[in-house]
């Protein structure tokens, strides 16, 4: 009986066969190893790389370029104007090790895909990466995705494409235009005004807008006017308000520019009219009942997100974009790992994919019911100037509700994600429906009044989102049931004084809105523009509004005189349109650069000869330098004004500028001065700090309390309303005063903040302890 296992040979022939078999297997293994080379995917950020690698699996390695790897040199102009504006690109300093590592990974990769962000900047980064890694830009090496989800990433890998060189040219043209203005005009400002300044194609126009608005405010003359309201009743009904709208057939107005309006200029006129009005018989002239539908707003674009986040959350543009980037790149969701929560946050489109519409419809039907879902998906028109390259900003899945993600997101991430989630969900819902009632009232033969009421009949999209312009849901304004001919009784007259107000200073929301409306820059550039003009000292943010500094006025006036185009709104907007045409392949970048550069260079030469040294006005304080005895002067720095010795550089003494409020400290009798936190928020404290610790967020007033004689404080609410109250906690005027609840809330928030900071510090100490234990 043969006991040899099947397939095994004995003797010398068998040994030779075994050796041959082993050699064959070794070769096979070597070939297998060669075949299992991975595909390299290069993205921009490490957070994104981590999320994408999880979705693609073991056959892929995902690396981050950390943004741009090549750029124009900082130490040189870097553009050869004489030879078709040829740019000189160099590897960015400090990126050498990263470039070396990427080249090594590329050498060991079977395929290479460049997956930088899906915009012009991302296209240019891919183009530079292709140069560094030795790839042909015309080969299928570029992949793009609008959201970091598994289906989107896997679909992108299936459809690689060549690099879009027209978009690369548009980015290069923008970069070179900014370099021409910055590197040619900024040295002029250094020579004529002071070192460290800069001018920019977009930033200078933005500063001009803020300066022009400030001049409007300074030149504005306020006019007094009055309005008259009445509290009315029908029989024993609840009171409702009606407002005087017509007198002698003329519309009651703020100003009378054409002789067809009626204006109450002063108290005497208002009281005389109110007295006459109160003597008239009031009759319902007309009742109009109707149904009003309010449609939901479109999903967010970059611009509308920045505006709504500023308006509703108080976020500055930079903070909004930083948080949005984090949500896009991926957040750790427990066992699910890093997950992208929103689509790409740099977009000017309100378009939504059909897949997202269908998913939203299913979610809304399940959670809200059929009456909240329109028969056909809501379609929103994108502006004519929009590039429409990407979808609107939306959650990658409505199933990721803010409630479910609360434990994974920090406070600010959750606020912004909730805003995006609610806005998108609302955009796919039915309109809100209101029953409205408009009542026209006749008072004698001279006067006409109007009362308006509304009641929410069907919540529609307001079930999840209050709306772009409001922070709270609208309240019902109810009117009693009335019919034509009903007589009304006057319960109270309400004459009210007003003053015309100047245009408001820009805040983050209104500045972004204006830049978008005037087509200055692109939404993705708004946040860095706002940061730059503050860093240069042209503008400062005071109480969430932008105010130009003296330096800002000086620079803008100089640019207006000698470089009209640089600070011209229409010229800058037209340049943006031409950059769009380059991206669409309609215009060559060198043509645009030549048309801009030739007249600019001539103007620069003339301006250099014509402009003398500009002396900035110096504000001398009454504070003496304790080192050399000179009177210190007020200087403008990155974080606001400060005092500096005019003897610089011999004497370098500086100190904070303390603005006296004219009020004495209740603790020690010293002056209460205006101070600022590290983040620039204004508060008030005793000049004798740290010996005296008196501080308050509210503005001290020189006005005294009638009851106890203590100074008053002015509290500012977020909606702009102010409230005066006595600074003495024990004053009888403070009993049941509404400010008490507000101050208690502020104390609770401060305590909660201190507690969170203490917990973070304790956690950090504990983590350090673990690390040192592991190392030991």
Coordinates of C-alpha atoms in Angstrom, one line a residue, residues 94-557:
X94 CA 9.8 74.6 5.3
X95 CA 8.0 72.2 2.9
X96 CA 11.2 70.3 1.8
X97 CA 10.7 67.2 4.0
X98 CA 7.0 67.0 3.0
X99 CA 7.9 67.2 -0.7
X100 CA 10.6 64.5 -0.2
X101 CA 8.1 62.2 1.5
X102 CA 5.5 62.7 -1.2
X103 CA 8.0 62.0 -3.9
X104 CA 9.0 58.8 -2.1
X105 CA 5.3 57.7 -1.8
X106 CA 4.7 58.6 -5.5
X107 CA 7.7 56.4 -6.5
X108 CA 6.2 53.4 -4.7
X109 CA 2.6 54.0 -6.0
X110 CA 0.9 52.3 -8.9
X111 CA -1.3 55.3 -9.6
X112 CA -1.5 58.8 -8.3
X113 CA -4.6 60.9 -7.9
X114 CA -4.6 64.6 -7.0
X115 CA -7.6 65.4 -4.8
X116 CA -7.1 69.0 -3.7
X117 CA -10.2 71.1 -3.1
X118 CA -12.7 71.4 -6.0
X119 CA -12.1 75.1 -6.8
X120 CA -9.5 77.2 -8.7
X121 CA -7.1 77.3 -5.8
X122 CA -7.4 73.5 -5.5
X123 CA -6.9 73.1 -9.3
X124 CA -3.7 75.2 -9.0
X125 CA -2.4 73.1 -6.1
X126 CA -3.0 70.0 -8.2
X127 CA -1.1 71.5 -11.1
X128 CA 1.9 72.3 -8.8
X129 CA 1.7 68.8 -7.3
X130 CA 1.8 67.3 -10.8
X131 CA 5.0 69.3 -11.5
X132 CA 6.6 68.1 -8.3
X133 CA 5.6 64.5 -8.7
X134 CA 6.4 64.4 -12.4
X135 CA 2.9 63.8 -13.6
X136 CA 1.4 64.9 -17.0
X137 CA -1.3 67.5 -16.2
X138 CA -3.2 66.2 -19.3
X139 CA -3.4 62.6 -17.9
X140 CA -6.3 61.4 -15.8
X141 CA -4.7 62.3 -12.5
X142 CA -7.3 64.7 -11.0
X143 CA -10.3 63.6 -8.9
X144 CA -12.8 66.0 -7.3
X145 CA -15.7 65.5 -4.8
X146 CA -18.1 68.0 -3.3
X147 CA -18.6 66.0 0.0
X148 CA -16.4 63.7 2.1
X149 CA -18.7 60.7 2.2
X150 CA -18.0 57.1 1.2
X151 CA -20.2 57.1 -2.0
X152 CA -18.8 60.5 -3.1
X153 CA -15.2 59.4 -2.6
X154 CA -15.6 56.0 -4.3
X155 CA -17.4 57.6 -7.2
X156 CA -14.7 60.3 -7.6
X157 CA -12.0 57.6 -7.9
X158 CA -13.9 56.0 -10.7
X159 CA -13.9 59.2 -12.8
X160 CA -10.5 60.8 -12.8
X161 CA -9.9 63.6 -15.3
X162 CA -7.1 65.9 -16.5
X163 CA -6.2 69.1 -14.6
X164 CA -8.3 72.0 -15.8
X165 CA -5.6 74.4 -17.1
X166 CA -8.0 77.2 -17.7
X167 CA -8.9 77.2 -14.0
X168 CA -5.2 77.1 -13.2
X169 CA -4.6 80.1 -15.4
X170 CA -7.4 82.0 -13.7
X171 CA -5.8 81.3 -10.3
X172 CA -2.3 82.3 -11.6
X173 CA -3.7 85.5 -13.1
X174 CA -5.3 86.4 -9.7
X175 CA -2.1 85.6 -7.8
X176 CA 0.0 87.6 -10.3
X177 CA -2.4 90.6 -10.2
X178 CA -2.2 90.6 -6.4
X179 CA 1.6 90.3 -6.6
X180 CA 1.9 93.2 -9.0
X181 CA -0.3 95.5 -6.8
X182 CA 1.3 94.3 -3.6
X183 CA 4.9 94.3 -4.6
X184 CA 4.8 97.5 -6.6
X185 CA 2.4 99.7 -4.7
X186 CA 3.2 98.6 -1.1
X187 CA 6.9 99.9 -1.3
X188 CA 5.5 103.3 -2.4
X189 CA 3.4 103.3 0.8
X190 CA 6.4 102.4 2.9
X191 CA 8.4 105.3 1.4
X192 CA 5.6 107.9 1.6
X193 CA 3.7 106.9 4.7
X194 CA 5.3 104.3 6.9
X195 CA 6.9 100.8 6.8
X196 CA 4.8 97.6 7.2
X197 CA 1.8 98.9 5.1
X198 CA 0.3 97.0 2.2
X199 CA -2.1 97.7 -0.7
X200 CA -4.1 95.0 -2.4
X201 CA -6.4 94.8 -5.4
X202 CA -9.4 93.8 -3.2
X203 CA -8.4 94.8 0.3
X204 CA -7.9 98.5 -0.8
X205 CA -11.4 98.7 -2.2
X206 CA -12.8 97.1 1.0
X207 CA -11.0 99.8 3.1
X208 CA -12.5 102.4 0.8
X209 CA -16.0 101.2 1.3
X210 CA -15.5 101.4 5.1
X211 CA -13.9 104.9 4.9
X212 CA -16.7 106.2 2.6
X213 CA -19.3 104.9 5.0
X214 CA -17.6 106.6 7.9
X215 CA -17.5 109.9 6.0
X216 CA -21.2 109.6 5.3
X217 CA -21.8 109.1 9.0
X218 CA -19.6 112.1 9.9
X219 CA -21.4 114.3 7.4
X220 CA -24.9 113.2 8.4
X221 CA -27.3 115.7 10.0
X222 CA -30.1 114.2 12.1
X223 CA -33.6 115.5 11.7
X224 CA -36.4 115.2 14.3
X225 CA -39.7 113.6 13.4
X226 CA -42.7 112.2 15.3
X227 CA -45.1 109.3 14.8
X228 CA -48.5 108.8 16.4
X229 CA -49.9 105.4 17.5
X230 CA -53.2 104.7 19.2
X231 CA -54.3 101.9 21.5
X232 CA -57.9 101.0 20.4
X233 CA -60.7 98.8 21.5
X234 CA -63.9 97.5 19.8
X235 CA -66.4 97.5 22.6
X236 CA -64.8 95.4 25.4
X237 CA -62.3 93.6 23.2
X238 CA -58.6 93.4 23.9
X239 CA -56.6 96.5 23.0
X240 CA -54.8 96.5 19.7
X241 CA -52.5 99.2 18.1
X242 CA -53.2 101.2 15.0
X243 CA -50.7 103.7 13.5
X244 CA -51.5 107.1 11.9
X245 CA -50.7 106.8 8.2
X246 CA -52.5 109.7 6.5
X247 CA -53.2 113.4 7.3
X248 CA -55.4 115.5 4.9
X249 CA -54.8 112.9 2.2
X250 CA -51.0 113.0 2.5
X251 CA -48.9 110.1 3.6
X252 CA -47.2 110.6 7.1
X253 CA -43.5 110.4 6.4
X254 CA -40.0 111.1 7.8
X255 CA -39.2 113.8 5.2
X256 CA -41.2 115.8 2.7
X257 CA -39.0 116.1 -0.4
X258 CA -41.7 116.6 -3.0
X259 CA -44.5 118.4 -1.1
X260 CA -46.8 115.4 -1.2
X261 CA -46.1 114.1 2.3
X262 CA -47.0 115.2 5.8
X263 CA -44.3 115.4 8.5
X264 CA -44.6 116.0 12.2
X265 CA -41.4 118.0 12.9
X266 CA -41.5 118.5 16.6
X267 CA -43.3 117.8 19.9
X268 CA -45.6 120.8 19.6
X269 CA -47.0 119.7 16.2
X270 CA -47.3 116.1 17.4
X271 CA -49.2 116.9 20.6
X272 CA -51.5 119.3 18.8
X273 CA -52.4 116.7 16.2
X274 CA -52.8 114.0 18.8
X275 CA -55.2 116.2 20.7
X276 CA -57.3 116.8 17.6
X277 CA -57.1 113.1 16.6
X278 CA -58.4 112.0 20.1
X279 CA -61.5 114.1 19.6
X280 CA -62.5 112.3 16.3
X281 CA -64.9 109.5 15.8
X282 CA -63.0 106.3 14.7
X283 CA -64.8 104.0 12.2
X284 CA -63.6 100.9 10.4
X285 CA -63.4 101.9 6.8
X286 CA -62.2 98.6 5.3
X287 CA -61.2 95.1 6.4
X288 CA -59.1 92.9 4.2
X289 CA -58.5 89.3 5.1
X290 CA -56.0 87.2 3.1
X291 CA -53.6 84.3 3.3
X292 CA -49.9 85.0 3.0
X293 CA -47.3 82.3 2.1
X294 CA -43.7 82.7 3.2
X295 CA -41.2 80.6 1.2
X296 CA -38.1 79.1 2.8
X297 CA -34.7 80.6 2.0
X298 CA -32.3 78.8 -0.3
X299 CA -29.6 76.6 1.2
X300 CA -26.4 78.4 2.2
X301 CA -23.7 79.7 -0.1
X302 CA -20.3 80.8 1.4
X303 CA -21.5 84.4 1.5
X304 CA -25.0 83.7 3.0
X305 CA -23.4 81.3 5.6
X306 CA -21.0 84.0 6.8
X307 CA -23.8 86.6 6.9
X308 CA -26.2 84.4 8.9
X309 CA -23.5 83.1 11.3
X310 CA -22.5 86.8 12.0
X311 CA -26.2 87.8 12.5
X312 CA -27.4 84.8 14.5
X313 CA -24.3 83.4 16.2
X314 CA -22.1 86.5 16.4
X315 CA -19.2 84.7 14.6
X316 CA -16.7 86.7 12.6
X317 CA -16.1 85.5 9.0
X318 CA -12.7 83.9 9.8
X319 CA -14.2 81.9 12.6
X320 CA -17.2 80.7 10.5
X321 CA -14.9 79.5 7.7
X322 CA -12.5 77.8 10.1
X323 CA -15.4 75.8 11.8
X324 CA -16.9 75.0 8.4
X325 CA -13.6 73.6 7.2
X326 CA -13.5 71.3 10.3
X327 CA -17.0 70.1 9.6
X328 CA -16.2 69.4 6.0
X329 CA -12.9 67.6 6.6
X330 CA -14.3 65.2 9.2
X331 CA -15.1 64.9 12.9
X332 CA -14.6 61.7 14.9
X333 CA -18.0 60.1 15.5
X334 CA -17.2 57.4 18.0
X335 CA -17.0 53.9 16.4
X336 CA -17.9 55.5 13.0
X337 CA -14.5 57.2 12.9
X338 CA -13.8 60.5 11.2
X339 CA -16.8 61.6 9.1
X340 CA -17.3 64.6 6.8
X341 CA -20.5 66.3 8.0
X342 CA -21.1 69.1 5.4
X343 CA -20.4 69.5 1.7
X344 CA -17.7 71.8 0.4
X345 CA -18.0 75.2 2.1
X346 CA -16.6 77.4 -0.7
X347 CA -19.4 77.8 -3.2
X348 CA -21.6 80.5 -4.8
X349 CA -24.3 78.0 -5.9
X350 CA -27.7 77.2 -4.4
X351 CA -28.0 74.0 -6.5
X352 CA -28.7 70.7 -4.7
X353 CA -28.1 67.3 -6.2
X354 CA -31.0 65.0 -7.1
X355 CA -29.7 62.4 -4.7
X356 CA -29.6 64.9 -1.8
X357 CA -33.1 66.1 -2.7
X358 CA -34.5 62.5 -2.6
X359 CA -32.7 61.7 0.7
X360 CA -34.1 64.9 2.2
X361 CA -37.6 64.1 1.0
X362 CA -37.4 60.6 2.7
X363 CA -36.1 62.1 6.0
X364 CA -38.7 64.9 6.1
X365 CA -41.6 62.5 5.3
X366 CA -40.6 60.2 8.1
X367 CA -40.0 62.9 10.7
X368 CA -42.5 65.7 9.8
X369 CA -45.2 64.2 7.6
X370 CA -46.4 64.7 4.0
X371 CA -47.9 68.2 4.6
X372 CA -44.3 69.5 5.2
X373 CA -42.9 68.1 2.0
X374 CA -43.6 69.8 -1.4
X375 CA -44.9 67.7 -4.3
X376 CA -41.9 68.8 -6.3
X377 CA -38.5 69.6 -4.8
X378 CA -37.8 73.3 -4.3
X379 CA -35.4 74.7 -6.9
X380 CA -33.5 77.8 -6.2
X381 CA -32.2 80.1 -8.9
X382 CA -28.4 80.7 -8.7
X383 CA -27.2 84.3 -9.5
X384 CA -26.0 85.1 -13.0
X385 CA -22.4 85.7 -11.8
X386 CA -22.2 82.5 -9.9
X387 CA -19.6 79.9 -11.1
X388 CA -22.0 77.1 -10.0
X389 CA -19.0 74.7 -9.7
X390 CA -20.3 73.0 -6.5
X391 CA -23.5 72.3 -4.7
X392 CA -24.8 74.6 -1.9
X393 CA -23.5 74.0 1.6
X394 CA -25.6 71.2 3.2
X395 CA -25.2 68.4 5.6
X396 CA -23.9 65.2 4.0
X397 CA -26.9 63.5 5.6
X398 CA -29.9 64.8 7.4
X399 CA -29.8 61.7 9.5
X400 CA -26.9 63.3 11.3
X401 CA -29.2 65.6 13.3
X402 CA -27.7 68.2 15.7
X403 CA -29.1 66.3 18.6
X404 CA -27.2 63.1 17.6
X405 CA -23.9 64.9 17.1
X406 CA -24.1 67.1 20.2
X407 CA -21.7 64.8 22.2
X408 CA -19.1 64.8 19.3
X409 CA -18.9 68.5 18.5
X410 CA -17.6 71.4 20.5
X411 CA -20.0 74.3 21.3
X412 CA -19.1 76.4 18.3
X413 CA -19.0 73.5 15.8
X414 CA -22.5 72.5 17.0
X415 CA -23.9 76.0 16.6
X416 CA -22.7 76.3 13.1
X417 CA -23.6 72.7 12.1
X418 CA -27.1 73.3 13.6
X419 CA -27.5 76.4 11.5
X420 CA -26.5 74.6 8.3
X421 CA -28.7 71.6 9.1
X422 CA -31.7 73.7 9.8
X423 CA -31.3 75.9 6.8
X424 CA -31.0 72.9 4.4
X425 CA -33.9 71.0 6.0
X426 CA -36.1 74.1 5.8
X427 CA -35.1 74.7 2.1
X428 CA -36.7 71.4 1.2
X429 CA -39.9 72.0 3.1
X430 CA -43.3 73.7 2.3
X431 CA -43.9 77.4 2.8
X432 CA -45.3 78.8 6.1
X433 CA -48.9 80.0 5.8
X434 CA -50.2 83.1 7.7
X435 CA -53.8 84.4 8.0
X436 CA -53.5 88.2 7.7
X437 CA -55.9 91.0 8.5
X438 CA -55.4 94.6 7.4
X439 CA -57.8 97.2 8.8
X440 CA -58.1 100.7 7.4
X441 CA -59.6 103.1 9.9
X442 CA -61.0 106.6 9.3
X443 CA -60.8 109.2 12.0
X444 CA -63.0 112.2 11.1
X445 CA -62.4 113.7 7.7
X446 CA -58.6 114.4 8.2
X447 CA -57.0 111.2 9.4
X448 CA -56.4 107.7 8.2
X449 CA -55.0 104.9 10.4
X450 CA -53.9 101.3 9.8
X451 CA -53.8 98.1 11.9
X452 CA -52.2 94.9 10.7
X453 CA -52.6 91.5 12.3
X454 CA -51.3 88.0 11.4
X455 CA -51.6 84.5 12.7
X456 CA -49.5 81.5 11.8
X457 CA -51.9 79.0 10.2
X458 CA -49.3 76.4 9.1
X459 CA -45.7 76.3 10.3
X460 CA -44.2 74.8 7.2
X461 CA -40.4 75.3 7.1
X462 CA -40.5 77.5 10.2
X463 CA -40.9 74.2 12.1
X464 CA -37.1 73.9 11.9
X465 CA -35.7 77.3 10.9
X466 CA -36.8 80.9 11.9
X467 CA -35.4 82.5 8.7
X468 CA -32.4 84.3 7.4
X469 CA -33.3 87.8 8.8
X470 CA -34.8 86.7 12.2
X471 CA -33.3 85.1 15.2
X472 CA -36.7 84.0 16.7
X473 CA -39.9 82.7 15.3
X474 CA -42.5 85.4 14.4
X475 CA -45.1 86.1 17.1
X476 CA -48.8 86.2 16.2
X477 CA -50.3 89.7 16.2
X478 CA -54.0 89.2 16.9
X479 CA -56.8 91.7 16.1
X480 CA -60.4 91.4 17.2
X481 CA -63.0 90.4 14.7
X482 CA -64.2 93.6 12.9
X483 CA -66.4 94.6 10.0
X484 CA -66.8 97.7 7.9
X485 CA -68.6 100.5 9.8
X486 CA -67.6 99.3 13.3
X487 CA -66.9 102.1 15.8
X488 CA -63.7 102.0 17.8
X489 CA -62.7 103.6 21.1
X490 CA -59.4 105.2 21.9
X491 CA -57.8 103.7 25.0
X492 CA -54.4 105.5 24.8
X493 CA -52.5 107.9 22.5
X494 CA -48.9 107.1 21.7
X495 CA -47.0 110.1 20.2
X496 CA -43.4 109.1 19.8
X497 CA -40.2 111.1 19.0
X498 CA -37.7 109.9 16.5
X499 CA -34.5 111.1 14.8
X500 CA -33.3 110.2 11.4
X501 CA -30.2 108.0 11.7
X502 CA -27.1 107.8 9.5
X503 CA -26.3 104.7 7.6
X504 CA -25.0 102.0 10.0
X505 CA -21.3 101.1 10.1
X506 CA -20.5 97.8 8.4
X507 CA -20.4 94.6 10.5
X508 CA -19.2 91.2 9.3
X509 CA -22.6 90.3 7.8
X510 CA -23.3 93.7 6.0
X511 CA -19.7 94.0 4.7
X512 CA -19.8 90.5 3.2
X513 CA -23.2 91.2 1.7
X514 CA -21.9 94.5 0.2
X515 CA -18.8 92.8 -1.2
X516 CA -20.9 90.1 -2.8
X517 CA -23.5 92.6 -4.2
X518 CA -20.7 94.8 -5.7
X519 CA -18.9 91.7 -7.0
X520 CA -15.7 92.5 -5.2
X521 CA -13.5 89.5 -4.7
X522 CA -15.0 86.0 -4.3
X523 CA -16.8 84.5 -1.3
X524 CA -13.8 82.4 -0.4
X525 CA -11.6 85.6 -0.1
X526 CA -13.9 87.6 2.2
X527 CA -12.6 86.2 5.5
X528 CA -8.9 86.7 4.7
X529 CA -9.6 90.2 3.3
X530 CA -11.3 91.3 6.6
X531 CA -8.4 89.9 8.6
X532 CA -5.8 91.6 6.5
X533 CA -7.3 95.1 6.7
X534 CA -7.4 94.8 10.4
X535 CA -3.9 93.4 10.7
X536 CA -2.5 96.4 8.6
X537 CA -4.2 98.9 11.0
X538 CA -6.5 100.4 8.4
X539 CA -9.6 99.3 10.1
X540 CA -10.6 98.2 13.7
X541 CA -13.5 96.2 14.9
X542 CA -15.3 98.1 17.7
X543 CA -18.5 96.6 19.2
X544 CA -18.7 94.2 16.2
X545 CA -18.6 97.1 13.7
X546 CA -15.8 98.2 11.4
X547 CA -14.3 101.7 11.9
X548 CA -11.5 103.1 9.8
X549 CA -8.4 104.4 11.5
X550 CA -6.6 107.7 10.6
X551 CA -4.1 105.6 8.7
X552 CA -7.0 104.0 6.7
X553 CA -8.2 107.4 5.7
X554 CA -4.8 108.6 4.7
X555 CA -4.0 105.6 2.5
X556 CA -7.4 105.5 0.8
X557 CA -7.2 109.2 0.0

